[in-house]
Structure formats: structure tokens, C-alpha cells
PDB file of C-alpha atoms in Angstrom:
ATOM      1  CA  MET M   4      96.473 -69.133  -7.315  1.00 64.00           C
ATOM      2  CA  SER M   5      95.257 -65.699  -8.378  1.00 76.00           C
ATOM      3  CA  LEU M   6      92.684 -63.699  -6.448  1.00 79.00           C
ATOM      4  CA  LEU M   7      90.167 -64.080  -9.262  1.00 80.00           C
ATOM      5  CA  ALA M   8      90.566 -67.860  -9.263  1.00 76.00           C
ATOM      6  CA  LEU M   9      90.231 -67.948  -5.493  1.00 80.00           C
ATOM      7  CA  VAL M  10      87.026 -65.885  -5.578  1.00 85.00           C
ATOM      8  CA  GLY M  11      85.626 -68.047  -8.359  1.00 83.00           C
ATOM      9  CA  LEU M  12      86.348 -71.279  -6.506  1.00 80.00           C
ATOM     10  CA  GLY M  13      84.914 -69.860  -3.301  1.00 82.00           C
ATOM     11  CA  THR M  14      81.740 -68.839  -5.101  1.00 87.00           C
ATOM     12  CA  MET M  15      81.312 -72.264  -6.668  1.00 85.00           C
ATOM     13  CA  ALA M  16      81.985 -73.968  -3.343  1.00 82.00           C
ATOM     14  CA  MET M  17      79.290 -71.864  -1.655  1.00 85.00           C
ATOM     15  CA  TRP M  18      76.839 -72.561  -4.472  1.00 87.00           C
ATOM     16  CA  LEU M  19      77.526 -76.285  -4.195  1.00 84.00           C
ATOM     17  CA  SER M  20      77.041 -76.124  -0.427  1.00 80.00           C
ATOM     18  CA  TYR M  21      73.763 -74.261  -0.885  1.00 84.00           C
ATOM     19  CA  ALA M  22      72.533 -76.783  -3.452  1.00 86.00           C
ATOM     20  CA  ASN M  23      73.542 -79.702  -1.260  1.00 81.00           C
ATOM     21  CA  GLY M  24      71.820 -78.211   1.773  1.00 78.00           C
ATOM     22  CA  ALA M  25      68.656 -77.429  -0.184  1.00 80.00           C
ATOM     23  CA  ASN M  26      68.532 -81.021  -1.370  1.00 81.00           C
ATOM     24  CA  ASP M  27      69.570 -82.863   1.787  1.00 76.00           C
ATOM     25  CA  ASN M  28      68.489 -80.660   4.678  1.00 75.00           C
ATOM     26  CA  TYR M  29      64.950 -81.979   4.960  1.00 72.00           C
ATOM     27  CA  LYS M  30      65.616 -85.599   4.078  1.00 74.00           C
ATOM     28  CA  GLY M  31      66.908 -86.426   7.529  1.00 74.00           C
ATOM     29  CA  VAL M  32      63.809 -85.127   9.306  1.00 82.00           C
ATOM     30  CA  ALA M  33      61.083 -85.841   6.758  1.00 80.00           C
ATOM     31  CA  THR M  34      59.852 -88.758   8.866  1.00 81.00           C
ATOM     32  CA  LEU M  35      59.394 -86.477  11.868  1.00 83.00           C
ATOM     33  CA  PHE M  36      56.937 -84.339   9.926  1.00 83.00           C
ATOM     34  CA  GLY M  37      55.362 -87.198   7.977  1.00 83.00           C
ATOM     35  CA  SER M  38      54.549 -89.085  11.178  1.00 82.00           C
ATOM     36  CA  ASP M  39      53.113 -85.953  12.851  1.00 83.00           C
ATOM     37  CA  THR M  40      55.828 -86.116  15.501  1.00 85.00           C
ATOM     38  CA  THR M  41      56.694 -82.476  14.882  1.00 86.00           C
ATOM     39  CA  SER M  42      55.284 -79.601  12.907  1.00 88.00           C
ATOM     40  CA  TYR M  43      56.771 -78.594   9.559  1.00 86.00           C
ATOM     41  CA  ARG M  44      58.596 -75.649  11.126  1.00 88.00           C
ATOM     42  CA  GLN M  45      59.951 -77.726  14.010  1.00 89.00           C
ATOM     43  CA  ALA M  46      61.212 -80.406  11.629  1.00 86.00           C
ATOM     44  CA  LEU M  47      62.880 -77.775   9.465  1.00 84.00           C
ATOM     45  CA  VAL M  48      64.570 -76.157  12.466  1.00 87.00           C
ATOM     46  CA  TRP M  49      65.729 -79.544  13.723  1.00 87.00           C
ATOM     47  CA  GLY M  50      67.060 -80.469  10.287  1.00 84.00           C
ATOM     48  CA  THR M  51      68.912 -77.171   9.948  1.00 83.00           C
ATOM     49  CA  ALA M  52      70.481 -77.488  13.404  1.00 87.00           C
ATOM     50  CA  THR M  53      71.641 -81.059  12.883  1.00 84.00           C
ATOM     51  CA  THR M  54      72.929 -80.321   9.375  1.00 79.00           C
ATOM     52  CA  PHE M  55      74.925 -77.388  10.726  1.00 82.00           C
ATOM     53  CA  ALA M  56      76.385 -79.578  13.465  1.00 84.00           C
ATOM     54  CA  GLY M  57      77.297 -82.179  10.858  1.00 78.00           C
ATOM     55  CA  SER M  58      78.998 -79.561   8.729  1.00 75.00           C
ATOM     56  CA  LEU M  59      81.186 -78.575  11.671  1.00 80.00           C
ATOM     57  CA  VAL M  60      82.239 -82.189  12.140  1.00 78.00           C
ATOM     58  CA  ALA M  61      82.851 -82.501   8.395  1.00 72.00           C
ATOM     59  CA  VAL M  62      85.524 -79.823   8.651  1.00 73.00           C
ATOM     60  CA  LEU M  63      87.726 -82.492  10.223  1.00 74.00           C
ATOM     61  CA  PHE M  64      87.529 -84.524   7.016  1.00 69.00           C
ATOM     62  CA  ALA M  65      87.537 -81.635   4.551  1.00 63.00           C
ATOM     63  CA  GLY M  66      91.188 -82.042   3.633  1.00 63.00           C
ATOM     64  CA  ARG M  67      90.733 -85.644   2.554  1.00 66.00           C
ATOM     65  CA  LEU M  68      87.567 -84.764   0.616  1.00 64.00           C
ATOM     66  CA  VAL M  69      89.248 -81.910  -1.249  1.00 65.00           C
ATOM     67  CA  ARG M  70      92.151 -84.175  -2.111  1.00 67.00           C
ATOM     68  CA  ALA M  71      89.788 -86.857  -3.404  1.00 65.00           C
ATOM     69  CA  PHE M  72      87.995 -84.494  -5.781  1.00 67.00           C
ATOM     70  CA  SER M  73      91.106 -82.598  -6.831  1.00 68.00           C
ATOM     71  CA  GLY M  74      91.644 -85.214  -9.518  1.00 72.00           C
ATOM     72  CA  HIS M  75      94.648 -86.846  -7.861  1.00 76.00           C
ATOM     73  CA  GLY M  76      95.252 -90.217  -9.470  1.00 75.00           C
ATOM     74  CA  VAL M  77      92.404 -89.744 -11.950  1.00 81.00           C
ATOM     75  CA  VAL M  78      93.730 -86.981 -14.205  1.00 82.00           C
ATOM     76  CA  PRO M  79      97.369 -86.220 -15.095  1.00 80.00           C
ATOM     77  CA  ASP M  80      99.399 -84.626 -12.322  1.00 76.00           C
ATOM     78  CA  ALA M  81      99.615 -81.377 -14.276  1.00 76.00           C
ATOM     79  CA  LEU M  82      95.871 -80.899 -13.823  1.00 78.00           C
ATOM     80  CA  VAL M  83      95.644 -81.909 -10.176  1.00 77.00           C
ATOM     81  CA  GLY M  84      94.496 -78.898  -8.185  1.00 73.00           C
ATOM     82  CA  ASP M  85      94.110 -76.763 -11.324  1.00 80.00           C
ATOM     83  CA  PRO M  86      91.599 -74.002 -10.476  1.00 82.00           C
ATOM     84  CA  ARG M  87      89.880 -74.447 -13.842  1.00 84.00           C
ATOM     85  CA  LEU M  88      89.357 -78.148 -13.200  1.00 83.00           C
ATOM     86  CA  LEU M  89      88.082 -77.570  -9.662  1.00 84.00           C
ATOM     87  CA  PHE M  90      85.809 -74.760 -10.832  1.00 86.00           C
ATOM     88  CA  SER M  91      84.314 -76.983 -13.520  1.00 87.00           C
ATOM     89  CA  VAL M  92      83.735 -79.883 -11.132  1.00 87.00           C
ATOM     90  CA  ALA M  93      82.032 -77.688  -8.515  1.00 87.00           C
ATOM     91  CA  ALA M  94      79.935 -75.795 -11.078  1.00 90.00           C
ATOM     92  CA  ALA M  95      78.728 -78.958 -12.790  1.00 90.00           C
ATOM     93  CA  ALA M  96      77.850 -80.689  -9.532  1.00 90.00           C
ATOM     94  CA  ALA M  97      76.071 -77.622  -8.128  1.00 91.00           C
ATOM     95  CA  ALA M  98      74.043 -77.109 -11.310  1.00 92.00           C
ATOM     96  CA  VAL M  99      72.923 -80.747 -11.449  1.00 92.00           C
ATOM     97  CA  VAL M 100      71.966 -80.833  -7.756  1.00 91.00           C
ATOM     98  CA  MET M 101      70.035 -77.557  -8.013  1.00 92.00           C
ATOM     99  CA  VAL M 102      68.084 -78.715 -11.077  1.00 92.00           C
ATOM    100  CA  ALA M 103      67.256 -82.006  -9.361  1.00 90.00           C
ATOM    101  CA  THR M 104      66.184 -80.200  -6.194  1.00 87.00           C
ATOM    102  CA  ILE M 105      63.908 -77.774  -8.039  1.00 89.00           C
ATOM    103  CA  THR M 106      62.326 -80.488 -10.171  1.00 89.00           C
ATOM    104  CA  GLY M 107      62.038 -82.992  -7.315  1.00 82.00           C
ATOM    105  CA  LEU M 108      64.259 -85.614  -8.920  1.00 84.00           C
ATOM    106  CA  PRO M 109      66.409 -87.947  -6.788  1.00 82.00           C
ATOM    107  CA  ILE M 110      70.049 -86.934  -6.739  1.00 83.00           C
ATOM    108  CA  SER M 111      73.280 -87.640  -4.897  1.00 84.00           C
ATOM    109  CA  THR M 112      75.805 -84.849  -4.498  1.00 84.00           C
ATOM    110  CA  THR M 113      78.621 -87.392  -4.379  1.00 83.00           C
ATOM    111  CA  HIS M 114      77.489 -88.886  -7.677  1.00 85.00           C
ATOM    112  CA  ALA M 115      77.252 -85.390  -9.160  1.00 88.00           C
ATOM    113  CA  LEU M 116      80.814 -84.601  -8.049  1.00 86.00           C
ATOM    114  CA  VAL M 117      82.128 -87.841  -9.532  1.00 87.00           C
ATOM    115  CA  GLY M 118      80.339 -87.050 -12.779  1.00 87.00           C
ATOM    116  CA  GLY M 119      81.739 -83.527 -12.782  1.00 87.00           C
ATOM    117  CA  LEU M 120      85.269 -84.802 -12.159  1.00 86.00           C
ATOM    118  CA  THR M 121      84.953 -87.367 -14.933  1.00 87.00           C
ATOM    119  CA  GLY M 122      83.514 -84.847 -17.385  1.00 87.00           C
ATOM    120  CA  ALA M 123      86.127 -82.225 -16.600  1.00 85.00           C
ATOM    121  CA  GLY M 124      88.902 -84.788 -16.920  1.00 85.00           C
ATOM    122  CA  VAL M 125      87.668 -86.084 -20.258  1.00 87.00           C
ATOM    123  CA  SER M 126      87.222 -82.531 -21.569  1.00 86.00           C
ATOM    124  CA  SER M 127      90.803 -81.682 -20.568  1.00 82.00           C
ATOM    125  CA  THR M 128      92.682 -84.809 -21.566  1.00 84.00           C
ATOM    126  CA  GLY M 129      90.348 -86.959 -23.638  1.00 83.00           C
ATOM    127  CA  LEU M 130      89.219 -90.489 -22.872  1.00 84.00           C
ATOM    128  CA  THR M 131      92.759 -91.815 -22.775  1.00 82.00           C
ATOM    129  CA  GLY M 132      93.953 -89.230 -20.261  1.00 80.00           C
ATOM    130  CA  ILE M 133      91.694 -90.515 -17.465  1.00 83.00           C
ATOM    131  CA  SER M 134      92.904 -93.281 -15.172  1.00 85.00           C
ATOM    132  CA  TRP M 135      89.769 -95.408 -15.397  1.00 87.00           C
ATOM    133  CA  PRO M 136      91.002 -98.106 -12.973  1.00 87.00           C
ATOM    134  CA  THR M 137      91.604 -95.460 -10.299  1.00 83.00           C
ATOM    135  CA  LEU M 138      88.242 -93.842 -10.991  1.00 83.00           C
ATOM    136  CA  GLY M 139      86.525 -97.188 -10.699  1.00 85.00           C
ATOM    137  CA  ALA M 140      88.338 -98.310  -7.539  1.00 84.00           C
ATOM    138  CA  ALA M 141      88.268 -94.993  -5.661  1.00 80.00           C
ATOM    139  CA  PHE M 142      84.836 -93.683  -6.667  1.00 81.00           C
ATOM    140  CA  ALA M 143      82.602 -96.026  -8.628  1.00 83.00           C
ATOM    141  CA  ALA M 144      83.152 -99.157  -6.551  1.00 86.00           C
ATOM    142  CA  PRO M 145      82.242 -97.572  -3.178  1.00 83.00           C
ATOM    143  CA  LEU M 146      79.142 -95.966  -4.699  1.00 83.00           C
ATOM    144  CA  LEU M 147      78.017 -99.301  -6.081  1.00 86.00           C
ATOM    145  CA  ILE M 148      79.005-101.489  -3.148  1.00 90.00           C
ATOM    146  CA  SER M 149      77.611 -99.366  -0.288  1.00 86.00           C
ATOM    147  CA  PRO M 150      73.877 -99.835  -1.153  1.00 86.00           C
ATOM    148  CA  LEU M 151      74.474-103.552  -1.714  1.00 91.00           C
ATOM    149  CA  MET M 152      76.139-103.818   1.692  1.00 93.00           C
ATOM    150  CA  SER M 153      73.241-101.962   3.299  1.00 90.00           C
ATOM    151  CA  GLY M 154      70.772-104.362   1.718  1.00 92.00           C
ATOM    152  CA  LEU M 155      72.731-107.385   2.907  1.00 94.00           C
ATOM    153  CA  ILE M 156      72.971-106.038   6.462  1.00 95.00           C
ATOM    154  CA  VAL M 157      69.215-105.404   6.552  1.00 92.00           C
ATOM    155  CA  ALA M 158      68.507-108.870   5.138  1.00 93.00           C
ATOM    156  CA  ALA M 159      70.717-110.427   7.831  1.00 94.00           C
ATOM    157  CA  THR M 160      69.464-108.447  10.827  1.00 95.00           C
ATOM    158  CA  TYR M 161      65.744-108.012  10.145  1.00 92.00           C
ATOM    159  CA  PRO M 162      64.632-111.685  10.494  1.00 92.00           C
ATOM    160  CA  PRO M 163      66.142-112.223  13.984  1.00 93.00           C
ATOM    161  CA  LEU M 164      64.869-108.839  15.151  1.00 90.00           C
ATOM    162  CA  ARG M 165      61.386-109.659  13.870  1.00 88.00           C
ATOM    163  CA  ALA M 166      61.510-113.045  15.628  1.00 90.00           C
ATOM    164  CA  ALA M 167      62.589-111.356  18.853  1.00 89.00           C
ATOM    165  CA  ARG M 168      59.705-108.894  18.566  1.00 84.00           C
ATOM    166  CA  ARG M 169      57.240-111.746  18.195  1.00 86.00           C
ATOM    167  CA  ARG M 170      58.690-113.695  21.129  1.00 87.00           C
ATOM    168  CA  LEU M 171      58.427-110.604  23.318  1.00 84.00           C
ATOM    169  CA  GLY M 172      54.805-110.156  22.321  1.00 80.00           C
ATOM    170  CA  VAL M 173      55.332-106.760  20.734  1.00 76.00           C
ATOM    171  CA  ARG M 174      52.721-106.174  18.059  1.00 72.00           C
ATOM    172  CA  HIS M 175      52.450-103.605  15.302  1.00 62.00           C
ATOM    173  CA  ASP M 176      49.778-101.767  17.264  1.00 57.00           C
ATOM    174  CA  SER M 177      49.909-100.721  20.889  1.00 50.00           C
ATOM    175  CA  CYS M 178      47.191-100.046  23.408  1.00 56.00           C
ATOM    176  CA  VAL M 179      47.209 -97.035  25.721  1.00 53.00           C
ATOM    177  CA  CYS M 180      44.151 -96.387  27.925  1.00 53.00           C
ATOM    178  CA  ILE M 181      43.728 -92.640  27.812  1.00 55.00           C
ATOM    179  CA  GLU M 182      40.241 -91.983  26.496  1.00 55.00           C
ATOM    180  CA  PRO M 183      37.398 -92.272  29.010  1.00 55.00           C
ATOM    181  CA  GLU M 184      34.130 -93.896  27.995  1.00 55.00           C
ATOM    182  CA  PRO M 185      30.932 -91.936  28.388  1.00 52.00           C
ATOM    183  CA  THR M 186      29.945 -92.234  32.014  1.00 51.00           C
ATOM    184  CA  ALA M 187      26.732 -93.977  33.021  1.00 50.00           C
ATOM    185  CA  GLU M 188      24.308 -91.748  34.852  1.00 52.00           C
ATOM    186  CA  LEU M 189      21.190 -92.572  36.866  1.00 54.00           C
ATOM    187  CA  ALA M 190      18.401 -90.198  37.767  1.00 53.00           C
ATOM    188  CA  ALA M 191      17.741 -89.724  41.465  1.00 53.00           C
ATOM    189  CA  ALA M 192      14.273 -89.231  42.911  1.00 56.00           C
ATOM    190  CA  ASP M 193      14.839 -85.494  43.219  1.00 58.00           C
ATOM    191  CA  GLY M 194      15.915 -85.249  39.578  1.00 54.00           C
ATOM    192  CA  ALA M 195      19.641 -85.064  40.248  1.00 54.00           C
ATOM    193  CA  ALA M 196      21.998 -87.099  38.053  1.00 52.00           C
ATOM    194  CA  LEU M 197      24.022 -89.784  39.821  1.00 51.00           C
ATOM    195  CA  LEU M 198      27.286 -91.177  38.423  1.00 51.00           C
ATOM    196  CA  SER M 199      27.150 -94.960  38.573  1.00 52.00           C
ATOM    197  CA  HIS M 200      30.512 -95.887  37.023  1.00 50.00           C
ATOM    198  CA  THR M 201      33.204 -94.778  34.632  1.00 51.00           C
ATOM    199  CA  THR M 202      35.815 -96.770  32.726  1.00 52.00           C
ATOM    200  CA  THR M 203      38.535 -96.214  30.206  1.00 48.00           C
ATOM    201  CA  THR M 204      38.587 -97.397  26.621  1.00 47.00           C
ATOM    202  CA  PRO M 205      41.816 -98.602  24.994  1.00 47.00           C
ATOM    203  CA  LEU M 206      42.964 -96.236  22.285  1.00 46.00           C
ATOM    204  CA  ARG M 207      44.905 -98.070  19.608  1.00 46.00           C
ATOM    205  CA  THR M 208      47.774 -96.374  17.839  1.00 44.00           C
TER     206      THR M 208
END
């Protein structure tokens, strides 16, 4: 691989990483800010720190990921690992993710990469040069099956968990006595105020 190709691929990889981070960084901590658990800045710092930690762990799986999106098994062997193919896949995915991020549209970087790989393969070899069974089994099927599996797991686990919550007497609201009621005061003969009693009022959350 020439130096120019290496620089080009590195640039596209960094752009894709930037686009992916811009799109995904805040998703994991949006609930923290939306529920007023943290401030916007705190949520952003937390999201950045956890995303960085995740990226370090992802290095362990980088080899398998690069192999998956190198076109192996999908395009002819002559194109597998071709810098032009890899450049096209990364550029297409990064551009789509950036446009979606800027416009606020939902996007998946994995879907964008699969689309880029398919488009680059078709552009290079035509419709007949792509191994559609491999593309479907290795990429499309997991992307389609994973949300269905998540839905089935939720459907199976939520009813017993809800029943357990009801049996334990846990309600949607909770009561914490932290706000004192206005105290009752009596006037003494000399004009001084006397405290007769004070209580606490449940504050519902």
C-alpha cells in the first residue's frame, strides 16, 4: 500500500470516527440530562469518558471488524482489502452519518457501513459480482434479527418483573419526607411567639 493510500485511508477512518462519535456520544447519557440527574456539561463529560473507554476496549475487536468490512466473502477476492474499496466504504459511511447528525435524522453507523460496502461492491463488479447470500447472512440478517430479539426479550421479561413490583408494593411514585410543614405558633402573654408543633409533609417524586 502506497503512502498516499495509507494517508487517505487514515483520513477517512478519522472522519468516520468523528462522525460516529458526534452521532453516538450523547445518546448513552441523554437520559441523565433529560431526567435532571446531571447538568448538560456533566452528561457530556460522562458520555465522552465512557465512549473513550469503550473505544479502548474496541481495539481488541478491531481486527475482526476491519476484516468484516474489507469485503471478504462479499466482493471478489481481487478487491478484498483494496484501498480504493476501503476508502469508498469509509467515505460513504462517514458522509451519511455526518449528514444525519447535522439534520437530526436517526442513523446507524453499522447500517451506513453495510450500505457503503454494498454500493462500492456493486460499483466495482456490478450486481452479479456481489455475493448476496453472504451479504445477507453476515450483515443483513444480524441487523434485522437483533431488534426482533430485543423486543422478544422485553416482552418475556417485563410481565414477571411488573408482577414482582406489584407484589412488593413498589409503586410508580415514592414518598420521601423531607419538606417541613409551616410550624404552628402561639402568642405568649408577653408577645413572644411560642412553637407548638412541627411536622413533615411527604414530598412525592
